[in-house]
Short mmCIF file of C-alpha atoms and ligand atoms in Angstrom, two decimals:
data_model
loop_
_atom_site.label_atom_id
_atom_site.label_comp_id
_atom_site.label_asym_id
_atom_site.label_seq_id
_atom_site.Cartn_x
_atom_site.Cartn_y
_atom_site.Cartn_z
CA UNK A 1175 -36.49 27.69 37.56
CA UNK A 1176 -35.25 26.28 34.23
CA UNK A 1177 -33.37 22.97 34.67
CA UNK A 1178 -29.59 23.35 34.96
CA UNK A 1179 -27.70 22.40 31.84
CA UNK A 1180 -24.48 20.41 32.15
CA UNK A 1181 -21.40 21.43 30.23
CA UNK A 1182 -21.28 19.55 26.95
CA UNK A 1183 -18.40 17.12 26.58
CA UNK A 1184 -18.53 15.59 23.07
CA UNK A 1185 -16.05 12.87 24.11
CA UNK A 1186 -18.55 11.57 26.66
CA UNK A 1187 -20.79 10.42 23.82
CA UNK A 1188 -18.04 8.26 22.29
CA UNK A 1189 -17.81 4.64 23.43
CA UNK A 1190 -14.55 4.04 25.36
CA UNK A 1191 -13.34 1.19 23.14
CA UNK A 1192 -13.80 3.39 20.06
CA UNK A 1193 -12.12 6.41 21.62
CA UNK A 1194 -9.08 4.23 22.32
CA UNK A 1195 -8.62 3.24 18.65
CA UNK A 1196 -5.98 5.26 16.81
CA UNK A 1197 -6.69 6.81 13.40
CA UNK A 1198 -5.16 4.90 10.51
CA UNK A 1199 -1.54 5.97 10.02
CA UNK A 1200 -2.21 6.03 6.28
CA UNK A 1201 -5.17 8.41 6.42
CA UNK A 1202 -3.40 10.62 8.94
CA UNK A 1203 -0.43 10.93 6.66
CA UNK A 1204 -2.56 11.60 3.61
CA UNK A 1205 -4.29 14.48 5.30
CA UNK A 1206 -0.82 16.06 5.38
CA UNK A 1207 -0.20 15.15 1.71
CA UNK A 1208 -3.40 16.97 0.65
CA UNK A 1209 -1.84 20.29 1.56
CA UNK A 1210 1.33 19.86 -0.54
CA UNK A 1211 1.43 20.78 -4.26
CA UNK A 1212 3.03 18.82 -7.14
CA UNK A 1213 3.33 15.58 -5.19
CA UNK A 1214 3.84 12.18 -6.79
CA UNK A 1215 1.92 9.74 -4.67
CA UNK A 1216 3.19 6.24 -4.01
CA UNK A 1217 0.84 6.27 -1.08
CA UNK A 1218 -2.73 5.02 -1.21
CA UNK A 1219 -2.90 1.33 -2.11
CA UNK A 1220 -5.24 1.27 -5.04
CA UNK A 1221 -4.90 0.52 -8.74
CA UNK A 1222 -4.32 3.52 -11.00
CA UNK A 1223 -6.31 1.73 -13.71
CA UNK A 1224 -9.94 2.62 -14.24
CA UNK A 1225 -12.26 -0.39 -13.93
CA UNK A 1226 -12.29 -2.17 -17.34
CA UNK A 1227 -15.00 -0.75 -19.58
CA UNK A 1228 -17.07 -3.94 -19.96
CA UNK A 1229 -17.38 -4.11 -16.16
CA UNK A 1230 -18.45 -0.48 -15.92
CA UNK A 1231 -20.88 -1.15 -18.75
CA UNK A 1232 -22.41 -4.04 -16.80
CA UNK A 1233 -23.08 -1.60 -13.94
CA UNK A 1234 -24.60 0.94 -16.34
CA UNK A 1235 -26.72 -1.78 -17.95
CA UNK A 1236 -27.92 -2.90 -14.51
CA UNK A 1237 -29.16 0.65 -13.91
CA UNK A 1238 -30.75 0.81 -17.36
CA UNK A 1239 -32.67 -2.38 -16.61
CA UNK A 1240 -33.90 -0.86 -13.37
CA UNK A 1241 -31.84 -3.20 -11.22
CA UNK A 1242 -32.08 -0.87 -8.25
CA UNK A 1243 -33.50 -3.09 -5.52
CA UNK A 1244 -32.20 -5.05 -2.51
CA UNK A 1245 -30.84 -8.53 -3.17
CA UNK A 1246 -30.86 -11.61 -0.97
CA UNK A 1247 -28.78 -10.93 2.17
CA UNK A 1248 -26.23 -13.43 0.90
CA UNK A 1249 -26.01 -11.68 -2.48
CA UNK A 1250 -27.35 -12.55 -5.95
CA UNK A 1251 -27.37 -16.31 -6.38
CA UNK A 1252 -25.89 -16.07 -9.90
CA UNK A 1253 -22.97 -14.07 -8.45
CA UNK A 1254 -22.44 -16.61 -5.67
CA UNK A 1255 -22.48 -19.37 -8.29
CA UNK A 1256 -19.85 -17.51 -10.32
CA UNK A 1257 -17.77 -17.01 -7.15
CA UNK A 1258 -17.99 -20.74 -6.39
CA UNK A 1259 -16.77 -21.59 -9.93
CA UNK A 1260 -13.95 -19.06 -9.71
CA UNK A 1261 -12.74 -20.11 -6.27
CA UNK A 1262 -12.83 -23.76 -7.31
CA UNK A 1263 -10.88 -23.05 -10.52
CA UNK A 1264 -8.21 -20.75 -9.09
CA UNK A 1265 -8.01 -21.68 -5.40
CA UNK A 1266 -9.01 -25.37 -5.52
CA UNK A 1267 -11.56 -25.10 -2.73
CA UNK A 1268 -15.20 -25.88 -3.40
CA UNK A 1269 -18.06 -24.04 -1.72
CA UNK A 1270 -21.84 -24.40 -1.91
CA UNK A 1271 -23.15 -21.10 -3.32
CA UNK A 1272 -26.41 -21.50 -1.39
CA UNK A 1273 -24.91 -21.92 2.09
CA UNK A 1274 -21.20 -21.24 2.11
CA UNK A 1275 -20.76 -17.90 0.31
CA UNK A 1276 -21.70 -14.38 1.41
CA UNK A 1277 -21.31 -11.29 -0.78
CA UNK A 1278 -20.19 -8.29 1.27
CA UNK A 1279 -19.33 -4.62 0.94
CA UNK A 1280 -15.66 -5.23 0.18
CA UNK A 1281 -13.24 -7.47 2.01
CA UNK A 1282 -13.44 -4.74 4.66
CA UNK A 1283 -17.01 -5.60 5.63
CA UNK A 1284 -16.44 -9.35 5.25
CA UNK A 1285 -13.50 -9.09 7.67
CA UNK A 1286 -15.44 -7.00 10.17
CA UNK A 1287 -18.37 -9.40 10.32
CA UNK A 1288 -16.02 -12.40 10.46
CA UNK A 1289 -14.33 -10.95 13.57
CA UNK A 1290 -17.67 -10.04 15.11
CA UNK A 1291 -19.17 -13.45 14.35
CA UNK A 1292 -16.23 -15.40 15.75
CA UNK A 1293 -14.84 -13.54 18.73
CA UNK A 1294 -15.92 -13.63 22.34
CA UNK A 1295 -14.51 -10.92 24.61
CA UNK A 1296 -10.85 -11.63 25.34
CA UNK A 1297 -10.30 -14.13 22.49
CA UNK A 1298 -6.86 -13.68 20.98
CA UNK A 1299 -6.26 -13.30 17.27
CA UNK A 1300 -2.80 -14.05 15.90
CA UNK A 1301 -1.63 -12.27 12.74
CA UNK A 1302 1.68 -11.62 11.04
CA UNK A 1303 3.00 -8.07 11.15
CA UNK A 1304 3.75 -5.67 9.39
CA UNK A 1305 0.19 -5.99 8.15
CA UNK A 1306 -2.83 -4.27 6.72
CA UNK A 1307 -3.92 -1.42 8.98
CA UNK A 1308 -7.43 -2.77 9.69
CA UNK A 1309 -6.58 -6.04 11.40
CA UNK A 1310 -5.70 -4.79 14.87
CA UNK A 1311 -8.57 -2.24 15.18
CA UNK A 1312 -11.02 -4.70 13.60
CA UNK A 1313 -10.14 -7.31 16.21
CA UNK A 1314 -10.35 -4.79 19.06
CA UNK A 1315 -13.72 -3.45 17.91
CA UNK A 1316 -15.06 -7.02 17.95
CA UNK A 1317 -13.91 -7.48 21.55
CA UNK A 1318 -10.88 -9.60 20.66
CA UNK A 1319 -7.26 -9.14 21.62
CA UNK A 1320 -4.70 -8.56 18.83
CA UNK A 1321 -1.69 -10.90 19.06
CA UNK A 1322 0.78 -9.81 16.36
CA UNK A 1323 3.72 -11.98 15.33
CA UNK A 1324 6.49 -9.58 14.30
CA UNK A 1325 8.30 -10.54 11.08
CA UNK A 1326 11.66 -9.18 10.05
CA UNK A 1327 13.39 -8.17 6.84
CA UNK A 1328 16.07 -10.85 7.32
CA UNK A 1329 13.66 -13.46 5.94
CA UNK A 1330 11.67 -11.19 3.61
CA UNK A 1331 9.07 -10.54 6.34
CA UNK A 1332 7.65 -14.00 5.94
CA UNK A 1333 6.07 -15.67 8.91
CA UNK A 1334 6.93 -19.21 9.94
CA UNK A 1335 4.73 -21.93 11.42
CA UNK A 1336 7.12 -22.03 14.35
CA UNK A 1337 6.62 -18.32 15.13
CA UNK A 1338 2.85 -18.76 14.93
CA UNK A 1339 2.96 -21.77 17.24
CA UNK A 1340 5.00 -19.78 19.77
CA UNK A 1341 2.26 -17.11 19.81
CA UNK A 1342 -0.52 -19.58 20.63
CA UNK A 1343 -1.97 -19.33 24.16
CA UNK A 1344 -5.03 -20.95 25.76
CA UNK A 1345 -6.97 -17.79 24.67
CA UNK A 1346 -6.01 -18.05 20.98
CA UNK A 1347 -9.02 -18.48 18.75
CA UNK A 1348 -8.14 -17.20 15.33
CA UNK A 1349 -5.23 -16.80 12.94
CA UNK A 1350 -5.26 -14.13 10.21
CA UNK A 1351 -3.13 -14.69 7.10
CA UNK A 1352 -2.63 -12.34 4.17
CA UNK A 1353 -0.59 -13.49 1.15
CA UNK A 1354 0.55 -11.69 -0.91
CA UNK A 1355 0.98 -9.33 2.00
CA UNK A 1356 0.13 -5.66 2.29
CA UNK A 1357 2.58 -3.86 2.89
CA UNK A 1358 5.55 -6.14 2.16
CA UNK A 1359 4.54 -7.99 -1.00
CA UNK A 1360 5.51 -11.26 0.69
CA UNK A 1361 4.07 -14.57 -0.49
CA UNK A 1362 4.03 -17.96 1.21
CA UNK A 1363 5.53 -21.19 -0.08
CA UNK A 1364 3.14 -24.13 -0.07
CA UNK A 1365 5.43 -26.21 2.18
CA UNK A 1366 5.40 -23.56 4.95
CA UNK A 1367 1.67 -23.03 4.52
CA UNK A 1368 1.19 -26.77 5.12
CA UNK A 1369 3.10 -26.42 8.38
CA UNK A 1370 0.95 -23.43 9.37
CA UNK A 1371 -2.17 -25.47 8.55
CA UNK A 1372 -0.87 -28.25 10.81
CA UNK A 1373 -0.47 -25.73 13.66
CA UNK A 1374 -4.03 -24.48 13.09
CA UNK A 1375 -5.38 -28.03 13.22
CA UNK A 1376 -3.29 -29.05 16.22
CA UNK A 1377 -4.10 -25.90 18.21
CA UNK A 1378 -7.72 -25.75 17.02
CA UNK A 1379 -7.52 -22.29 15.43
CA UNK A 1380 -10.04 -20.73 13.08
CA UNK A 1381 -8.15 -19.25 10.11
CA UNK A 1382 -9.17 -16.08 8.32
CA UNK A 1383 -7.32 -15.79 5.03
CA UNK A 1384 -7.37 -12.44 3.23
CA UNK A 1385 -6.55 -13.27 -0.40
CA UNK A 1386 -7.27 -9.88 -1.93
CA UNK A 1387 -3.92 -9.74 -3.79
CA UNK A 1388 -3.89 -13.40 -4.93
CA UNK A 1389 -4.15 -12.62 -8.65
CA UNK A 1390 -1.25 -10.18 -8.33
CA UNK A 1391 1.29 -12.92 -7.65
CA UNK A 1392 4.36 -12.48 -9.83
CA UNK A 1393 6.44 -15.52 -8.95
CA UNK A 1394 5.41 -19.04 -8.10
CA UNK A 1395 1.92 -20.39 -7.71
CA UNK A 1396 -0.42 -18.92 -5.14
CA UNK A 1397 -1.77 -21.50 -2.70
CA UNK A 1398 -4.74 -20.83 -0.45
CA UNK A 1399 -4.71 -22.44 2.98
CA UNK A 1400 -8.42 -23.20 2.40
CA UNK A 1401 -7.41 -25.79 -0.21
CA UNK A 1402 -5.17 -27.81 2.14
CA UNK A 1403 -6.49 -31.03 3.68
CA UNK A 1404 -8.67 -30.51 6.74
CA UNK A 1405 -8.61 -26.72 6.40
CA UNK A 1406 -11.81 -25.77 4.59
CA UNK A 1407 -13.76 -26.68 7.74
CA UNK A 1408 -11.80 -24.17 9.84
CA UNK A 1409 -11.12 -21.40 7.33
CA UNK A 1410 -12.92 -18.21 6.34
CA UNK A 1411 -11.69 -17.31 2.87
CA UNK A 1412 -11.99 -13.61 2.01
CA UNK A 1413 -11.59 -12.17 -1.44
CA UNK A 1414 -12.75 -9.15 -3.39
CA UNK A 1415 -12.70 -7.20 -6.60
CA UNK A 1416 -10.91 -4.01 -5.51
CA UNK A 1417 -7.36 -4.93 -6.51
CA UNK A 1418 -7.57 -7.62 -9.20
CA UNK A 1419 -10.23 -5.81 -11.25
CA UNK A 1420 -9.46 -2.21 -10.21
CA UNK A 1421 -12.90 -1.89 -8.58
CA UNK A 1422 -12.16 -0.17 -5.25
CA UNK A 1423 -15.08 2.26 -5.61
CA UNK A 1424 -17.60 -0.52 -6.23
CA UNK A 1425 -17.09 -1.74 -2.64
CA UNK A 1426 -17.63 -5.41 -3.30
CA UNK A 1427 -16.07 -8.57 -1.90
CA UNK A 1428 -17.06 -11.92 -0.43
CA UNK A 1429 -16.50 -14.56 2.22
CA UNK A 1430 -16.53 -18.33 1.75
CA UNK A 1431 -16.54 -20.67 4.71
CA UNK A 1432 -18.31 -23.34 6.71
CA UNK A 1433 -22.12 -22.94 6.46
CA UNK A 1434 -22.48 -22.28 10.21
CA UNK A 1435 -19.94 -19.46 10.11
CA UNK A 1436 -21.42 -17.91 6.95
CA UNK A 1437 -24.86 -18.06 8.63
CA UNK A 1438 -23.46 -16.29 11.72
CA UNK A 1439 -21.79 -13.62 9.57
CA UNK A 1440 -24.98 -13.24 7.55
CA UNK A 1441 -26.96 -12.45 10.71
CA UNK A 1442 -24.71 -9.46 11.44
CA UNK A 1443 -24.67 -8.44 7.79
CA UNK A 1444 -28.48 -8.55 7.47
CA UNK A 1445 -29.00 -6.25 10.44
CA UNK A 1446 -26.23 -3.83 9.54
CA UNK A 1447 -25.55 -3.75 5.79
CA UNK A 1448 -28.55 -5.78 4.60
CA UNK A 1449 -26.87 -6.53 1.27
CA UNK A 1450 -24.17 -5.24 -1.04
CA UNK A 1451 -25.24 -2.84 -3.79
CA UNK A 1452 -26.99 -4.73 -6.60
CA UNK A 1453 -25.24 -2.54 -9.18
CA UNK A 1454 -21.85 -3.57 -7.83
CA UNK A 1455 -22.96 -7.19 -7.70
CA UNK A 1456 -23.90 -7.10 -11.39
CA UNK A 1457 -20.52 -5.55 -12.19
CA UNK A 1458 -18.72 -8.18 -10.10
CA UNK A 1459 -20.49 -10.94 -12.02
CA UNK A 1460 -19.22 -9.49 -15.30
CA UNK A 1461 -15.71 -9.25 -13.81
CA UNK A 1462 -15.72 -12.92 -12.86
CA UNK A 1463 -17.21 -14.08 -16.16
CA UNK A 1464 -15.17 -11.96 -18.58
CA UNK A 1465 -12.47 -10.10 -16.65
CA UNK A 1466 -9.60 -12.56 -16.37
CA UNK A 1467 -7.64 -11.16 -19.31
CA UNK A 1468 -7.88 -7.62 -17.88
CA UNK A 1469 -6.43 -8.80 -14.58
CA UNK A 1470 -3.54 -10.57 -16.31
CA UNK A 1471 -2.81 -7.48 -18.39
CA UNK A 1472 -2.76 -5.24 -15.32
CA UNK A 1473 -0.59 -7.74 -13.47
CA UNK A 1474 2.03 -7.64 -16.23
CA UNK A 1475 2.11 -3.86 -16.02
CA UNK A 1476 2.54 -4.06 -12.25
CA UNK A 1477 5.36 -6.53 -12.79
CA UNK A 1478 7.27 -4.11 -15.08
CA UNK A 1479 6.73 -1.28 -12.60
CA UNK A 1480 7.85 -3.47 -9.71
CA UNK A 1481 11.06 -4.41 -11.50
CA UNK A 1482 11.79 -0.76 -12.20
CA UNK A 1483 11.09 0.63 -8.72
CA UNK A 1484 12.84 -2.15 -6.78
CA UNK A 1485 15.99 -1.68 -8.88
CA UNK A 1486 15.80 2.08 -8.48
CA UNK A 1487 15.39 1.84 -4.68
CA UNK A 1488 18.34 -0.54 -4.32
CA UNK A 1489 20.43 1.67 -6.61
CA UNK A 1490 19.80 4.77 -4.54
CA UNK A 1491 20.88 2.93 -1.38
CA UNK A 1492 17.54 1.92 0.11
CA UNK A 1493 17.76 -1.89 0.36
CA UNK A 1494 14.56 -3.42 -0.95
CA UNK A 1495 13.64 -7.11 -1.22
CA UNK A 1496 11.72 -8.20 -4.29
CA UNK A 1497 7.98 -8.24 -3.57
CA UNK A 1498 6.67 -11.48 -5.06
CA UNK A 1499 3.09 -10.24 -5.12
CA UNK A 1500 0.78 -7.21 -4.51
CA UNK A 1501 1.74 -3.73 -5.73
CA UNK A 1502 3.90 -2.61 -2.83
CA UNK A 1503 7.66 -2.22 -2.41
CA UNK A 1504 8.87 -2.00 1.19
CA UNK A 1505 12.41 -0.59 1.24
CA UNK A 1506 14.51 -0.05 4.33
CA UNK A 1507 15.16 3.62 5.02
CA UNK A 1508 17.64 2.91 7.85
CA UNK A 1509 20.67 4.08 5.82
CA UNK A 1510 19.25 7.63 5.98
CA UNK A 1511 19.34 7.67 9.78
CA UNK A 1512 15.69 8.79 9.90
CA UNK A 1513 12.74 6.94 11.35
CA UNK A 1514 9.98 6.03 8.95
CA UNK A 1515 7.71 8.96 9.80
CA UNK A 1516 10.55 11.50 9.61
CA UNK A 1517 11.63 9.99 6.29
CA UNK A 1518 8.12 10.16 4.84
CA UNK A 1519 7.52 13.72 6.07
CA UNK A 1520 10.87 15.06 4.89
CA UNK A 1521 10.63 13.27 1.54
CA UNK A 1522 7.19 14.80 1.11
CA UNK A 1523 8.34 18.30 2.00
CA UNK A 1524 11.60 18.46 0.12
CA UNK A 1525 11.26 15.70 -2.47
CA UNK A 1526 7.51 15.96 -3.18
CA UNK A 1527 7.01 12.20 -3.12
CA UNK A 1528 4.45 10.58 -0.83
CA UNK A 1529 4.98 7.14 0.61
CA UNK A 1530 3.61 5.59 3.81
CA UNK A 1531 5.72 5.26 6.99
CA UNK A 1532 6.25 1.58 7.78
CA UNK A 1533 5.19 2.20 11.37
CA UNK A 1534 1.60 2.59 10.09
CA UNK A 1535 1.61 -1.20 9.61
CA UNK A 1536 2.68 -2.03 13.16
CA UNK A 1537 5.87 -1.58 15.20
CA UNK A 1538 7.76 -4.14 13.11
CA UNK A 1539 7.28 -1.90 10.06
CA UNK A 1540 9.53 0.75 11.63
CA UNK A 1541 12.67 1.40 9.56
CA UNK A 1542 10.77 0.92 6.28
CA UNK A 1543 8.36 2.80 4.03
CA UNK A 1544 5.67 1.45 1.75
CA UNK A 1545 5.87 2.58 -1.87
CA UNK A 1546 2.82 1.62 -3.90
CA UNK A 1547 3.79 1.05 -7.52
CA UNK A 1548 0.23 1.09 -8.84
CA UNK A 1549 1.05 4.21 -10.84
CA UNK A 1550 2.39 4.82 -14.35
CA UNK A 1551 6.05 4.13 -15.18
CA UNK A 1552 6.65 7.81 -16.04
CA UNK A 1553 5.43 8.76 -12.56
CA UNK A 1554 7.61 6.08 -11.01
CA UNK A 1555 10.66 7.32 -12.94
CA UNK A 1556 10.13 10.88 -11.73
CA UNK A 1557 9.45 9.67 -8.15
CA UNK A 1558 12.69 7.64 -8.25
CA UNK A 1559 14.65 10.70 -9.47
CA UNK A 1560 13.28 12.82 -6.63
CA UNK A 1561 13.87 10.12 -4.01
CA UNK A 1562 17.43 9.55 -5.20
CA UNK A 1563 18.20 13.24 -4.81
CA UNK A 1564 16.62 13.29 -1.35
CA UNK A 1565 18.49 10.18 -0.18
CA UNK A 1566 21.81 11.47 -1.60
CA UNK A 1567 21.33 14.66 0.43
CA UNK A 1568 21.01 12.59 3.61
CA UNK A 1569 24.26 10.69 3.27
C1 PLP B 1075 -4.84 -6.71 2.74
C2 PLP B 1075 -6.08 -5.95 2.45
N1 PLP B 1075 -7.26 -6.48 2.82
C3 PLP B 1075 -8.41 -5.82 2.60
C4 PLP B 1075 -8.44 -4.57 2.00
C5 PLP B 1075 -9.75 -3.88 1.80
O1 PLP B 1075 -10.33 -4.31 0.60
P1 PLP B 1075 -11.76 -3.88 0.08
O2 PLP B 1075 -11.57 -2.73 -0.87
O3 PLP B 1075 -12.26 -5.11 -0.64
O4 PLP B 1075 -12.60 -3.54 1.24
C6 PLP B 1075 -7.23 -3.99 1.59
C7 PLP B 1075 -7.21 -2.66 0.97
O5 PLP B 1075 -6.20 -2.02 0.81
C8 PLP B 1075 -6.03 -4.71 1.81
O6 PLP B 1075 -4.83 -4.20 1.45
#
């Protein structure tokens, strides 16, 4: 008698904690966008610029020289040295390139291994919301418990030290900060950041600061919490090349932090990723050594686009605060009477403009949509015309 076969249930092979994680609201929405013709996308958050030529050339040259091997798990030493110089110059925090810097496959990987290195099951991680879509699932996948602090439009979605302190419990281990913020474009004044740092010290929190939009700060000076007194010792500083140098496809970023934490992250990295691509590392080195002017030029173009789209949104009756950094506008769509998903779907269908429902960034994003202005002014002008017509039809 042949052995009995059981009925195949593909779900049975999926780990429970993974099955419970929702798909990203952004990706879900963009699967719908794929099927619609003649759409102007203010959706995916990536620069419309191609990586500056000299950076691409550095990657090509790396290939020409046969630089096709693994690197040290921590990344090329010359790249870590350049990162140390750059972080010292722009963020006023100094790190030892031999022990306190790890090159990773984007901020995405750096964040994942930071959560996995730091969290024990049940540890709570506080973060301000609306926020980048990966924080909550990243924390859950590492066994932690997401503890969002909801921020409102009344104060430009900025989080206060007081609100963070209120969220602290005996299980709190980590605090995630992201300024300028995806999706709101919010920045943080130094004085408030000092108060947040005091909470972290008083309540013994490890801080993970995601500074991926730091160079795209339009007003005021960007301050990193890692540079404040007594904070370097309890901060993991994450940064990358995707936004500032238009290098999303290179998948390259890094973490700086206390040597013990970098060593712990490196252990996960060496058994999972091994190292970041050497070609991308060579390109990243060129970006740090000769790319500053490109970043500044792109930032000025983003600034002009921001000024245009924020004015246009307010004019058409969608109240929008001025994003002080990043390349996202986050207007309220409440005057239309629609929720954010209905608004985005109907705008897509009848107005042929794609933006992301605010609810994709957490419950406190409801009532808003994210419009990425990393696209040409002509595109933005046409998108604004279409949106204005759509909004007028709703009133
Ligand atoms: C706040 C934030 N952090 C991290 C990332 C991921 O960056 P990377 O391309 O370096 O993995 C993004 C990408 O959109 C982001 O918005």
